[in-house]
mmCIF file of N, CA, C and O and ligand atoms in Angstrom:
data_model
loop_
_atom_site.group_PDB
_atom_site.id
_atom_site.type_symbol
_atom_site.label_atom_id
_atom_site.label_comp_id
_atom_site.label_asym_id
_atom_site.label_seq_id
_atom_site.Cartn_x
_atom_site.Cartn_y
_atom_site.Cartn_z
ATOM 1 N N MET A 9 -3.180 -1.593 -10.158
ATOM 2 C CA MET A 9 -2.781 -3.063 -10.782
ATOM 3 C C MET A 9 -0.914 -2.633 -10.992
ATOM 4 O O MET A 9 -0.944 -1.361 -11.613
ATOM 5 N N ALA A 10 -0.375 -3.051 -11.137
ATOM 6 C CA ALA A 10 0.772 -3.085 -11.394
ATOM 7 C C ALA A 10 1.297 -4.053 -12.303
ATOM 8 O O ALA A 10 1.234 -5.566 -12.151
ATOM 9 N N LYS A 11 2.192 -4.211 -13.366
ATOM 10 C CA LYS A 11 2.796 -5.061 -14.136
ATOM 11 C C LYS A 11 4.133 -6.395 -13.547
ATOM 12 O O LYS A 11 5.219 -5.430 -12.519
ATOM 13 N N ILE A 12 4.604 -7.436 -13.761
ATOM 14 C CA ILE A 12 5.802 -7.749 -13.324
ATOM 15 C C ILE A 12 5.515 -9.419 -14.052
ATOM 16 O O ILE A 12 4.599 -9.906 -14.795
ATOM 17 N N THR A 13 6.791 -9.348 -14.672
ATOM 18 C CA THR A 13 7.194 -9.697 -15.631
ATOM 19 C C THR A 13 7.918 -11.607 -14.685
ATOM 20 O O THR A 13 8.908 -10.627 -14.438
ATOM 21 N N PHE A 14 7.190 -12.267 -15.637
ATOM 22 C CA PHE A 14 8.500 -13.675 -14.751
ATOM 23 C C PHE A 14 9.183 -14.221 -16.118
ATOM 24 O O PHE A 14 8.608 -14.632 -17.536
ATOM 25 N N VAL A 15 10.224 -14.369 -16.453
ATOM 26 C CA VAL A 15 11.543 -15.195 -17.182
ATOM 27 C C VAL A 15 11.067 -16.048 -16.685
ATOM 28 O O VAL A 15 12.232 -17.127 -15.382
ATOM 29 N N ARG A 16 11.157 -17.575 -17.546
ATOM 30 C CA ARG A 16 11.041 -19.428 -17.328
ATOM 31 C C ARG A 16 11.950 -19.546 -17.416
ATOM 32 O O ARG A 16 12.982 -19.067 -17.617
ATOM 33 N N ARG A 17 12.326 -20.591 -16.989
ATOM 34 C CA ARG A 17 13.452 -21.250 -16.914
ATOM 35 C C ARG A 17 13.940 -21.267 -18.101
ATOM 36 O O ARG A 17 14.994 -21.553 -19.227
ATOM 37 N N THR A 18 12.751 -21.384 -19.538
ATOM 38 C CA THR A 18 13.218 -22.012 -20.778
ATOM 39 C C THR A 18 13.398 -20.825 -21.259
ATOM 40 O O THR A 18 14.182 -20.748 -23.108
ATOM 41 N N GLY A 19 12.899 -19.622 -20.869
ATOM 42 C CA GLY A 19 13.656 -18.525 -21.400
ATOM 43 C C GLY A 19 12.313 -17.331 -21.778
ATOM 44 O O GLY A 19 12.214 -16.313 -22.054
ATOM 45 N N GLN A 20 11.245 -18.421 -21.367
ATOM 46 C CA GLN A 20 9.745 -17.591 -22.226
ATOM 47 C C GLN A 20 9.563 -16.841 -21.227
ATOM 48 O O GLN A 20 9.050 -16.802 -19.672
ATOM 49 N N GLN A 21 8.750 -15.694 -21.126
ATOM 50 C CA GLN A 21 8.295 -14.518 -20.085
ATOM 51 C C GLN A 21 7.182 -14.531 -20.508
ATOM 52 O O GLN A 21 6.288 -14.458 -21.550
ATOM 53 N N GLU A 22 6.102 -13.741 -19.451
ATOM 54 C CA GLU A 22 5.166 -13.666 -18.882
ATOM 55 C C GLU A 22 4.704 -12.790 -18.482
ATOM 56 O O GLU A 22 5.402 -12.376 -17.196
ATOM 57 N N THR A 23 3.857 -11.394 -18.669
ATOM 58 C CA THR A 23 3.616 -10.335 -18.222
ATOM 59 C C THR A 23 2.252 -10.666 -17.433
ATOM 60 O O THR A 23 1.632 -10.716 -18.030
ATOM 61 N N VAL A 24 2.043 -10.693 -16.040
ATOM 62 C CA VAL A 24 0.860 -10.701 -15.748
ATOM 63 C C VAL A 24 0.927 -9.054 -15.121
ATOM 64 O O VAL A 24 1.732 -8.257 -14.842
ATOM 65 N N ASP A 25 -0.539 -9.083 -14.295
ATOM 66 C CA ASP A 25 -0.799 -7.791 -13.650
ATOM 67 C C ASP A 25 -1.658 -7.725 -12.211
ATOM 68 O O ASP A 25 -1.809 -9.204 -11.971
ATOM 69 N N ALA A 26 -0.755 -7.471 -11.595
ATOM 70 C CA ALA A 26 -0.349 -7.704 -9.927
ATOM 71 C C ALA A 26 -1.554 -6.499 -9.512
ATOM 72 O O ALA A 26 -1.332 -5.757 -9.406
ATOM 73 N N GLU A 27 -2.485 -6.864 -7.715
ATOM 74 C CA GLU A 27 -3.209 -5.908 -7.298
ATOM 75 C C GLU A 27 -1.998 -5.448 -6.782
ATOM 76 O O GLU A 27 -1.189 -6.398 -5.993
ATOM 77 N N MET A 28 -2.415 -3.942 -6.753
ATOM 78 C CA MET A 28 -1.033 -3.612 -5.115
ATOM 79 C C MET A 28 -1.682 -4.231 -3.887
ATOM 80 O O MET A 28 -2.499 -4.378 -3.835
ATOM 81 N N GLY A 29 -0.405 -4.222 -3.265
ATOM 82 C CA GLY A 29 -0.109 -4.699 -1.523
ATOM 83 C C GLY A 29 -0.472 -6.321 -2.562
ATOM 84 O O GLY A 29 -0.315 -6.966 -1.040
ATOM 85 N N THR A 30 -0.297 -6.746 -3.110
ATOM 86 C CA THR A 30 -0.269 -8.110 -2.782
ATOM 87 C C THR A 30 1.588 -9.099 -3.749
ATOM 88 O O THR A 30 1.995 -7.830 -4.275
ATOM 89 N N SER A 31 1.841 -9.662 -2.766
ATOM 90 C CA SER A 31 2.916 -10.211 -3.454
ATOM 91 C C SER A 31 3.405 -10.439 -4.483
ATOM 92 O O SER A 31 2.437 -11.266 -5.723
ATOM 93 N N VAL A 32 4.896 -10.865 -5.135
ATOM 94 C CA VAL A 32 4.955 -11.452 -6.039
ATOM 95 C C VAL A 32 4.612 -12.326 -6.083
ATOM 96 O O VAL A 32 4.282 -13.198 -7.319
ATOM 97 N N MET A 33 4.767 -13.651 -5.198
ATOM 98 C CA MET A 33 4.491 -15.301 -4.883
ATOM 99 C C MET A 33 3.252 -15.105 -5.279
ATOM 100 O O MET A 33 2.938 -15.698 -6.349
ATOM 101 N N GLU A 34 1.963 -14.432 -4.574
ATOM 102 C CA GLU A 34 0.168 -13.884 -4.652
ATOM 103 C C GLU A 34 0.688 -14.361 -6.283
ATOM 104 O O GLU A 34 -0.757 -14.907 -6.949
ATOM 105 N N ALA A 35 0.988 -13.209 -7.113
ATOM 106 C CA ALA A 35 0.416 -13.122 -8.859
ATOM 107 C C ALA A 35 1.598 -13.968 -9.324
ATOM 108 O O ALA A 35 0.102 -14.740 -10.205
ATOM 109 N N ALA A 36 2.557 -14.758 -8.745
ATOM 110 C CA ALA A 36 2.245 -16.373 -9.465
ATOM 111 C C ALA A 36 1.907 -16.892 -9.031
ATOM 112 O O ALA A 36 1.736 -17.418 -10.866
ATOM 113 N N LEU A 37 1.447 -17.554 -8.324
ATOM 114 C CA LEU A 37 0.392 -18.813 -8.156
ATOM 115 C C LEU A 37 -0.951 -18.100 -8.871
ATOM 116 O O LEU A 37 -1.526 -18.864 -9.792
ATOM 117 N N ASP A 38 -1.417 -17.253 -8.488
ATOM 118 C CA ASP A 38 -2.482 -16.573 -9.945
ATOM 119 C C ASP A 38 -2.477 -17.134 -11.189
ATOM 120 O O ASP A 38 -3.771 -17.278 -11.440
ATOM 121 N N ASN A 39 -1.684 -16.638 -11.522
ATOM 122 C CA ASN A 39 -1.391 -16.700 -13.077
ATOM 123 C C ASN A 39 -0.643 -18.234 -13.510
ATOM 124 O O ASN A 39 0.156 -18.443 -14.460
ATOM 125 N N ASP A 40 -0.926 -19.191 -12.479
ATOM 126 C CA ASP A 40 -0.093 -20.372 -13.231
ATOM 127 C C ASP A 40 1.505 -20.408 -13.424
ATOM 128 O O ASP A 40 1.683 -20.787 -14.089
ATOM 129 N N ILE A 41 2.124 -19.552 -12.472
ATOM 130 C CA ILE A 41 4.226 -19.808 -12.598
ATOM 131 C C ILE A 41 3.859 -20.644 -12.023
ATOM 132 O O ILE A 41 4.280 -20.715 -10.422
ATOM 133 N N ASP A 42 4.318 -22.155 -11.941
ATOM 134 C CA ASP A 42 4.283 -22.825 -11.471
ATOM 135 C C ASP A 42 5.692 -23.566 -11.330
ATOM 136 O O ASP A 42 6.062 -23.746 -10.101
ATOM 137 N N GLU A 43 6.671 -22.568 -11.846
ATOM 138 C CA GLU A 43 8.142 -22.278 -11.042
ATOM 139 C C GLU A 43 7.942 -22.373 -9.300
ATOM 140 O O GLU A 43 8.885 -22.177 -8.811
ATOM 141 N N ILE A 44 7.194 -21.188 -9.235
ATOM 142 C CA ILE A 44 6.824 -20.873 -7.647
ATOM 143 C C ILE A 44 6.344 -21.848 -7.034
ATOM 144 O O ILE A 44 4.842 -21.785 -7.266
ATOM 145 N N VAL A 45 6.438 -22.440 -6.224
ATOM 146 C CA VAL A 45 6.030 -23.838 -5.580
ATOM 147 C C VAL A 45 5.182 -22.608 -4.499
ATOM 148 O O VAL A 45 4.435 -23.252 -3.794
ATOM 149 N N ALA A 46 5.980 -21.886 -3.143
ATOM 150 C CA ALA A 46 5.777 -21.343 -2.430
ATOM 151 C C ALA A 46 4.578 -22.133 -1.240
ATOM 152 O O ALA A 46 3.482 -22.290 -0.573
ATOM 153 N N GLU A 47 5.365 -23.173 -1.232
ATOM 154 C CA GLU A 47 4.938 -24.319 -0.092
ATOM 155 C C GLU A 47 4.484 -23.780 1.228
ATOM 156 O O GLU A 47 3.432 -23.614 1.880
ATOM 157 N N CYS A 48 5.047 -22.562 2.197
ATOM 158 C CA CYS A 48 4.565 -22.359 3.649
ATOM 159 C C CYS A 48 3.472 -21.261 3.014
ATOM 160 O O CYS A 48 3.296 -20.758 4.731
ATOM 161 N N GLY A 49 3.203 -21.255 1.962
ATOM 162 C CA GLY A 49 1.957 -19.462 1.851
ATOM 163 C C GLY A 49 2.637 -18.381 2.496
ATOM 164 O O GLY A 49 1.662 -17.414 2.204
ATOM 165 N N GLY A 50 4.141 -18.201 2.283
ATOM 166 C CA GLY A 50 4.158 -16.544 2.216
ATOM 167 C C GLY A 50 4.295 -16.434 3.825
ATOM 168 O O GLY A 50 4.736 -14.980 4.158
ATOM 169 N N SER A 51 4.763 -17.318 4.644
ATOM 170 C CA SER A 51 5.075 -17.062 5.773
ATOM 171 C C SER A 51 6.745 -16.806 6.166
ATOM 172 O O SER A 51 6.973 -17.464 7.271
ATOM 173 N N MET A 52 7.274 -17.049 5.275
ATOM 174 C CA MET A 52 8.816 -17.100 4.851
ATOM 175 C C MET A 52 9.548 -17.947 5.809
ATOM 176 O O MET A 52 10.526 -17.660 6.674
ATOM 177 N N SER A 53 9.184 -19.558 5.558
ATOM 178 C CA SER A 53 9.658 -20.211 6.053
ATOM 179 C C SER A 53 9.958 -21.457 5.385
ATOM 180 O O SER A 53 10.190 -22.885 5.624
ATOM 181 N N CYS A 54 9.949 -21.279 3.830
ATOM 182 C CA CYS A 54 10.733 -22.685 3.150
ATOM 183 C C CYS A 54 11.229 -21.976 1.949
ATOM 184 O O CYS A 54 11.822 -22.887 1.116
ATOM 185 N N ALA A 55 11.122 -20.947 1.781
ATOM 186 C CA ALA A 55 12.240 -20.663 0.247
ATOM 187 C C ALA A 55 12.114 -21.290 -1.073
ATOM 188 O O ALA A 55 13.145 -21.421 -1.890
ATOM 189 N N THR A 56 10.883 -21.723 -1.439
ATOM 190 C CA THR A 56 10.106 -22.181 -2.251
ATOM 191 C C THR A 56 9.337 -20.784 -3.181
ATOM 192 O O THR A 56 8.877 -21.828 -4.546
ATOM 193 N N CYS A 57 9.678 -19.947 -3.124
ATOM 194 C CA CYS A 57 8.914 -18.972 -3.861
ATOM 195 C C CYS A 57 10.516 -18.375 -4.494
ATOM 196 O O CYS A 57 10.285 -16.621 -4.702
ATOM 197 N N HIS A 58 11.469 -18.632 -3.591
ATOM 198 C CA HIS A 58 13.173 -18.086 -4.854
ATOM 199 C C HIS A 58 13.084 -17.553 -6.247
ATOM 200 O O HIS A 58 12.915 -18.338 -6.714
ATOM 201 N N VAL A 59 13.541 -16.205 -6.397
ATOM 202 C CA VAL A 59 13.816 -15.759 -7.331
ATOM 203 C C VAL A 59 14.255 -14.556 -7.904
ATOM 204 O O VAL A 59 15.150 -14.194 -6.659
ATOM 205 N N TYR A 60 15.117 -14.549 -8.667
ATOM 206 C CA TYR A 60 16.597 -13.756 -9.011
ATOM 207 C C TYR A 60 16.127 -12.620 -9.417
ATOM 208 O O TYR A 60 14.807 -12.243 -10.813
ATOM 209 N N VAL A 61 15.517 -11.604 -9.256
ATOM 210 C CA VAL A 61 15.449 -10.333 -10.083
ATOM 211 C C VAL A 61 16.342 -9.172 -10.480
ATOM 212 O O VAL A 61 17.152 -9.501 -10.697
ATOM 213 N N ASP A 62 15.454 -8.694 -11.744
ATOM 214 C CA ASP A 62 16.812 -7.952 -12.896
ATOM 215 C C ASP A 62 17.249 -6.792 -11.857
ATOM 216 O O ASP A 62 16.840 -6.193 -11.401
ATOM 217 N N ASP A 63 18.049 -6.970 -12.999
ATOM 218 C CA ASP A 63 19.258 -5.705 -12.231
ATOM 219 C C ASP A 63 18.912 -4.263 -12.077
ATOM 220 O O ASP A 63 19.091 -3.600 -11.317
ATOM 221 N N LYS A 64 17.678 -4.466 -13.356
ATOM 222 C CA LYS A 64 17.198 -2.910 -13.665
ATOM 223 C C LYS A 64 16.635 -2.418 -12.069
ATOM 224 O O LYS A 64 16.006 -1.717 -12.166
ATOM 225 N N ASP A 65 15.959 -3.719 -11.371
ATOM 226 C CA ASP A 65 14.796 -3.425 -10.882
ATOM 227 C C ASP A 65 15.798 -3.458 -9.051
ATOM 228 O O ASP A 65 15.154 -3.505 -7.976
ATOM 229 N N LEU A 66 16.929 -3.637 -9.229
ATOM 230 C CA LEU A 66 17.228 -4.036 -7.647
ATOM 231 C C LEU A 66 17.427 -2.778 -6.936
ATOM 232 O O LEU A 66 17.220 -3.340 -5.970
ATOM 233 N N GLY A 67 17.769 -2.158 -7.304
ATOM 234 C CA GLY A 67 17.652 -0.618 -6.431
ATOM 235 C C GLY A 67 16.524 -0.002 -6.525
ATOM 236 O O GLY A 67 15.920 0.785 -4.979
ATOM 237 N N ARG A 68 15.225 -0.485 -6.923
ATOM 238 C CA ARG A 68 13.889 -0.093 -6.553
ATOM 239 C C ARG A 68 12.816 -1.000 -4.909
ATOM 240 O O ARG A 68 12.115 -0.702 -4.744
ATOM 241 N N LEU A 69 14.135 -1.977 -4.757
ATOM 242 C CA LEU A 69 13.270 -2.869 -3.470
ATOM 243 C C LEU A 69 13.957 -2.010 -2.576
ATOM 244 O O LEU A 69 15.231 -2.225 -2.128
ATOM 245 N N ALA A 70 12.925 -2.661 -1.612
ATOM 246 C CA ALA A 70 13.333 -2.436 -0.270
ATOM 247 C C ALA A 70 14.613 -3.822 0.568
ATOM 248 O O ALA A 70 14.100 -5.165 -0.413
ATOM 249 N N PRO A 71 15.892 -3.303 1.509
ATOM 250 C CA PRO A 71 16.812 -4.490 1.025
ATOM 251 C C PRO A 71 16.116 -5.272 2.013
ATOM 252 O O PRO A 71 14.972 -5.708 2.778
ATOM 253 N N PRO A 72 16.531 -7.309 1.743
ATOM 254 C CA PRO A 72 15.904 -8.078 3.071
ATOM 255 C C PRO A 72 16.355 -7.821 3.964
ATOM 256 O O PRO A 72 16.896 -7.610 4.281
ATOM 257 N N SER A 73 15.117 -8.641 5.091
ATOM 258 C CA SER A 73 15.664 -8.433 6.099
ATOM 259 C C SER A 73 16.319 -9.375 6.770
ATOM 260 O O SER A 73 16.558 -10.759 5.816
ATOM 261 N N ASP A 74 16.630 -9.751 7.596
ATOM 262 C CA ASP A 74 17.659 -10.660 8.084
ATOM 263 C C ASP A 74 16.954 -12.376 8.064
ATOM 264 O O ASP A 74 17.859 -12.651 8.101
ATOM 265 N N THR A 75 15.490 -11.873 8.235
ATOM 266 C CA THR A 75 14.957 -13.676 8.377
ATOM 267 C C THR A 75 15.479 -13.678 7.203
ATOM 268 O O THR A 75 15.039 -15.327 7.307
ATOM 269 N N GLU A 76 15.461 -13.488 6.440
ATOM 270 C CA GLU A 76 14.664 -13.360 4.722
ATOM 271 C C GLU A 76 16.196 -14.156 4.168
ATOM 272 O O GLU A 76 16.471 -14.723 3.255
ATOM 273 N N ILE A 77 17.279 -13.161 4.392
ATOM 274 C CA ILE A 77 18.207 -13.488 4.272
ATOM 275 C C ILE A 77 18.591 -15.079 5.135
ATOM 276 O O ILE A 77 19.499 -16.088 4.070
ATOM 277 N N ALA A 78 18.007 -15.340 6.095
ATOM 278 C CA ALA A 78 18.501 -16.357 6.439
ATOM 279 C C ALA A 78 17.906 -17.586 5.903
ATOM 280 O O ALA A 78 18.473 -18.755 5.576
ATOM 281 N N MET A 79 16.650 -17.058 5.523
ATOM 282 C CA MET A 79 15.765 -18.419 4.566
ATOM 283 C C MET A 79 16.464 -18.277 3.436
ATOM 284 O O MET A 79 16.095 -20.079 2.705
ATOM 285 N N LEU A 80 17.104 -17.642 2.788
ATOM 286 C CA LEU A 80 17.365 -18.035 1.205
ATOM 287 C C LEU A 80 19.049 -19.123 1.108
ATOM 288 O O LEU A 80 19.390 -19.832 0.257
ATOM 289 N N GLU A 81 19.198 -18.655 1.989
ATOM 290 C CA GLU A 81 20.557 -19.976 2.400
ATOM 291 C C GLU A 81 20.212 -21.037 2.530
ATOM 292 O O GLU A 81 21.082 -22.413 1.769
ATOM 293 N N GLY A 82 18.944 -21.552 2.474
ATOM 294 C CA GLY A 82 18.579 -22.546 2.289
ATOM 295 C C GLY A 82 17.686 -23.237 0.504
ATOM 296 O O GLY A 82 17.100 -23.862 0.720
ATOM 297 N N ALA A 83 17.656 -22.030 0.184
ATOM 298 C CA ALA A 83 17.745 -22.248 -0.840
ATOM 299 C C ALA A 83 18.237 -23.282 -1.624
ATOM 300 O O ALA A 83 18.585 -23.181 -2.129
ATOM 301 N N ALA A 84 17.436 -23.935 -3.542
ATOM 302 C CA ALA A 84 17.847 -25.084 -3.731
ATOM 303 C C ALA A 84 18.641 -24.549 -4.426
ATOM 304 O O ALA A 84 19.578 -25.358 -5.122
ATOM 305 N N ALA A 85 17.925 -23.338 -5.637
ATOM 306 C CA ALA A 85 19.145 -22.701 -6.312
ATOM 307 C C ALA A 85 20.335 -22.404 -5.937
ATOM 308 O O ALA A 85 19.686 -21.861 -4.543
ATOM 309 N N PRO A 86 20.882 -22.171 -6.184
ATOM 310 C CA PRO A 86 21.829 -20.787 -6.007
ATOM 311 C C PRO A 86 21.417 -19.665 -5.929
ATOM 312 O O PRO A 86 21.028 -19.443 -6.523
ATOM 313 N N VAL A 87 22.684 -19.021 -4.856
ATOM 314 C CA VAL A 87 21.629 -17.603 -4.119
ATOM 315 C C VAL A 87 22.737 -16.807 -4.914
ATOM 316 O O VAL A 87 23.862 -16.846 -4.441
ATOM 317 N N LYS A 88 22.289 -15.734 -5.775
ATOM 318 C CA LYS A 88 22.726 -14.351 -6.323
ATOM 319 C C LYS A 88 22.829 -13.794 -5.608
ATOM 320 O O LYS A 88 21.779 -13.169 -4.553
ATOM 321 N N PRO A 89 23.344 -12.358 -5.578
ATOM 322 C CA PRO A 89 23.207 -11.066 -4.781
ATOM 323 C C PRO A 89 21.617 -10.363 -4.945
ATOM 324 O O PRO A 89 20.589 -9.770 -4.493
ATOM 325 N N SER A 90 20.948 -11.209 -6.655
ATOM 326 C CA SER A 90 19.768 -10.305 -7.388
ATOM 327 C C SER A 90 18.838 -11.067 -6.520
ATOM 328 O O SER A 90 17.361 -11.894 -6.605
ATOM 329 N N SER A 91 19.303 -12.778 -5.679
ATOM 330 C CA SER A 91 17.989 -13.253 -5.220
ATOM 331 C C SER A 91 17.301 -12.886 -4.095
ATOM 332 O O SER A 91 17.957 -11.974 -3.039
ATOM 333 N N ARG A 92 15.904 -13.371 -4.483
ATOM 334 C CA ARG A 92 14.439 -12.849 -3.034
ATOM 335 C C ARG A 92 13.615 -13.999 -3.170
ATOM 336 O O ARG A 92 13.600 -14.626 -3.262
ATOM 337 N N LEU A 93 13.272 -13.902 -1.935
ATOM 338 C CA LEU A 93 11.798 -14.096 -1.268
ATOM 339 C C LEU A 93 10.501 -13.564 -2.275
ATOM 340 O O LEU A 93 10.577 -12.353 -1.576
ATOM 341 N N SER A 94 9.632 -14.257 -2.762
ATOM 342 C CA SER A 94 8.970 -13.326 -4.052
ATOM 343 C C SER A 94 7.828 -12.854 -3.300
ATOM 344 O O SER A 94 7.190 -12.100 -3.205
ATOM 345 N N CYS A 95 7.784 -14.070 -1.952
ATOM 346 C CA CYS A 95 6.631 -13.530 -0.830
ATOM 347 C C CYS A 95 7.089 -12.320 -0.043
ATOM 348 O O CYS A 95 6.147 -11.745 0.291
ATOM 349 N N GLN A 96 7.937 -11.995 -0.250
ATOM 350 C CA GLN A 96 8.431 -10.757 0.585
ATOM 351 C C GLN A 96 8.263 -9.655 -0.372
ATOM 352 O O GLN A 96 8.801 -8.528 0.353
ATOM 353 N N LEU A 97 8.129 -9.366 -1.833
ATOM 354 C CA LEU A 97 8.417 -8.603 -2.410
ATOM 355 C C LEU A 97 6.677 -7.749 -2.467
ATOM 356 O O LEU A 97 6.294 -8.714 -3.455
ATOM 357 N N THR A 98 6.720 -7.243 -2.016
ATOM 358 C CA THR A 98 5.027 -6.414 -1.931
ATOM 359 C C THR A 98 4.790 -5.689 -3.572
ATOM 360 O O THR A 98 5.660 -4.838 -3.505
ATOM 361 N N MET A 99 4.096 -5.538 -4.128
ATOM 362 C CA MET A 99 3.541 -4.489 -5.191
ATOM 363 C C MET A 99 3.694 -3.262 -4.867
ATOM 364 O O MET A 99 1.970 -3.404 -4.125
ATOM 365 N N THR A 100 4.110 -2.494 -5.187
ATOM 366 C CA THR A 100 3.781 -0.996 -4.768
ATOM 367 C C THR A 100 3.889 -0.450 -6.660
ATOM 368 O O THR A 100 4.273 -1.221 -7.327
ATOM 369 N N ALA A 101 3.244 1.017 -6.493
ATOM 370 C CA ALA A 101 3.380 1.534 -7.555
ATOM 371 C C ALA A 101 4.718 1.298 -8.447
ATOM 372 O O ALA A 101 5.568 2.068 -9.434
ATOM 373 N N GLY A 102 5.816 1.849 -7.485
ATOM 374 C CA GLY A 102 6.895 2.192 -7.793
ATOM 375 C C GLY A 102 7.586 0.380 -7.944
ATOM 376 O O GLY A 102 9.024 0.292 -8.551
ATOM 377 N N LEU A 103 6.981 -0.592 -8.102
ATOM 378 C CA LEU A 103 7.886 -2.161 -8.184
ATOM 379 C C LEU A 103 6.765 -2.532 -9.925
ATOM 380 O O LEU A 103 7.437 -3.106 -10.564
ATOM 381 N N ASP A 104 5.604 -1.143 -10.731
ATOM 382 C CA ASP A 104 5.618 -1.478 -11.507
ATOM 383 C C ASP A 104 6.457 -1.890 -12.974
ATOM 384 O O ASP A 104 7.649 -0.720 -12.714
ATOM 385 N N GLY A 105 6.223 -2.822 -13.246
ATOM 386 C CA GLY A 105 7.013 -3.641 -14.464
ATOM 387 C C GLY A 105 8.141 -4.162 -13.965
ATOM 388 O O GLY A 105 9.490 -3.752 -14.781
ATOM 389 N N ILE A 106 8.208 -4.360 -12.629
ATOM 390 C CA ILE A 106 9.397 -5.255 -12.463
ATOM 391 C C ILE A 106 9.126 -6.822 -12.900
ATOM 392 O O ILE A 106 8.392 -7.374 -13.833
ATOM 393 N N THR A 107 11.006 -7.559 -13.310
ATOM 394 C CA THR A 107 11.090 -8.348 -13.677
ATOM 395 C C THR A 107 11.726 -9.369 -13.043
ATOM 396 O O THR A 107 12.785 -9.161 -12.584
ATOM 397 N N VAL A 108 11.693 -10.549 -12.935
ATOM 398 C CA VAL A 108 12.450 -11.623 -11.743
ATOM 399 C C VAL A 108 11.681 -12.555 -12.578
ATOM 400 O O VAL A 108 11.442 -13.289 -13.856
ATOM 401 N N PHE A 109 13.397 -12.894 -12.461
ATOM 402 C CA PHE A 109 13.865 -14.471 -13.749
ATOM 403 C C PHE A 109 13.660 -15.934 -12.402
ATOM 404 O O PHE A 109 13.963 -16.219 -10.928
ATOM 405 N N LEU A 110 13.001 -17.201 -12.982
ATOM 406 C CA LEU A 110 13.092 -18.207 -12.140
ATOM 407 C C LEU A 110 14.087 -18.566 -12.557
ATOM 408 O O LEU A 110 13.992 -19.672 -12.869
ATOM 409 N N PRO A 111 13.681 -19.288 -11.119
ATOM 410 C CA PRO A 111 15.343 -20.441 -10.448
ATOM 411 C C PRO A 111 15.471 -21.463 -11.068
ATOM 412 O O PRO A 111 14.519 -22.423 -11.375
ATOM 413 N N GLU A 112 15.844 -22.820 -11.694
ATOM 414 C CA GLU A 112 16.119 -24.307 -11.780
ATOM 415 C C GLU A 112 14.987 -25.114 -11.487
ATOM 416 O O GLU A 112 14.704 -25.599 -11.696
ATOM 417 N N GLU A 113 15.014 -24.627 -10.115
ATOM 418 C CA GLU A 113 14.520 -25.687 -8.838
ATOM 419 C C GLU A 113 14.174 -25.286 -7.583
ATOM 420 O O GLU A 113 15.279 -23.953 -7.227
ATOM 421 N N GLN A 114 13.610 -25.510 -7.305
ATOM 422 C CA GLN A 114 13.206 -24.661 -5.770
ATOM 423 C C GLN A 114 12.641 -25.695 -4.395
ATOM 424 O O GLN A 114 12.611 -25.991 -2.878
ATOM 425 N N TYR A 115 13.756 -27.398 -5.012
ATOM 426 C CA TYR A 115 13.227 -28.292 -3.510
ATOM 427 C C TYR A 115 14.950 -28.766 -4.227
ATOM 428 O O TYR A 115 15.524 -28.896 -5.379
HETATM 429 S S1 FES B 218 6.646 -18.768 0.305
HETATM 430 FE FE1 FES B 218 7.575 -19.849 1.802
HETATM 431 S S2 FES B 218 9.728 -18.290 1.831
HETATM 432 FE FE2 FES B 218 8.238 -17.346 0.290
#
């Protein structure tokens, strides 16, 4: 298991346990983090799983694919250097303790 902290739009933080190999998006859905919509179910075709990764964790992530970057351009909330699609962030021991901020909107 690995910990993920979600910071809601209100500033409220929720730390959840995620199985290794699951995505940050799946962990959000499993724990009723309703700011993550994930309309496409993780097939990288909706951008409704947009998150902002905490600066402290950016160096631990594999870089986004060209497809992910292209999808993020269609995200509803402003795209920042820390923007990622949470369905593309797979939990490993190296990501234990990651913090992600939830955007204002997903549509
Ligand atoms: S769930 Fe659709 S792009 Fe991530």
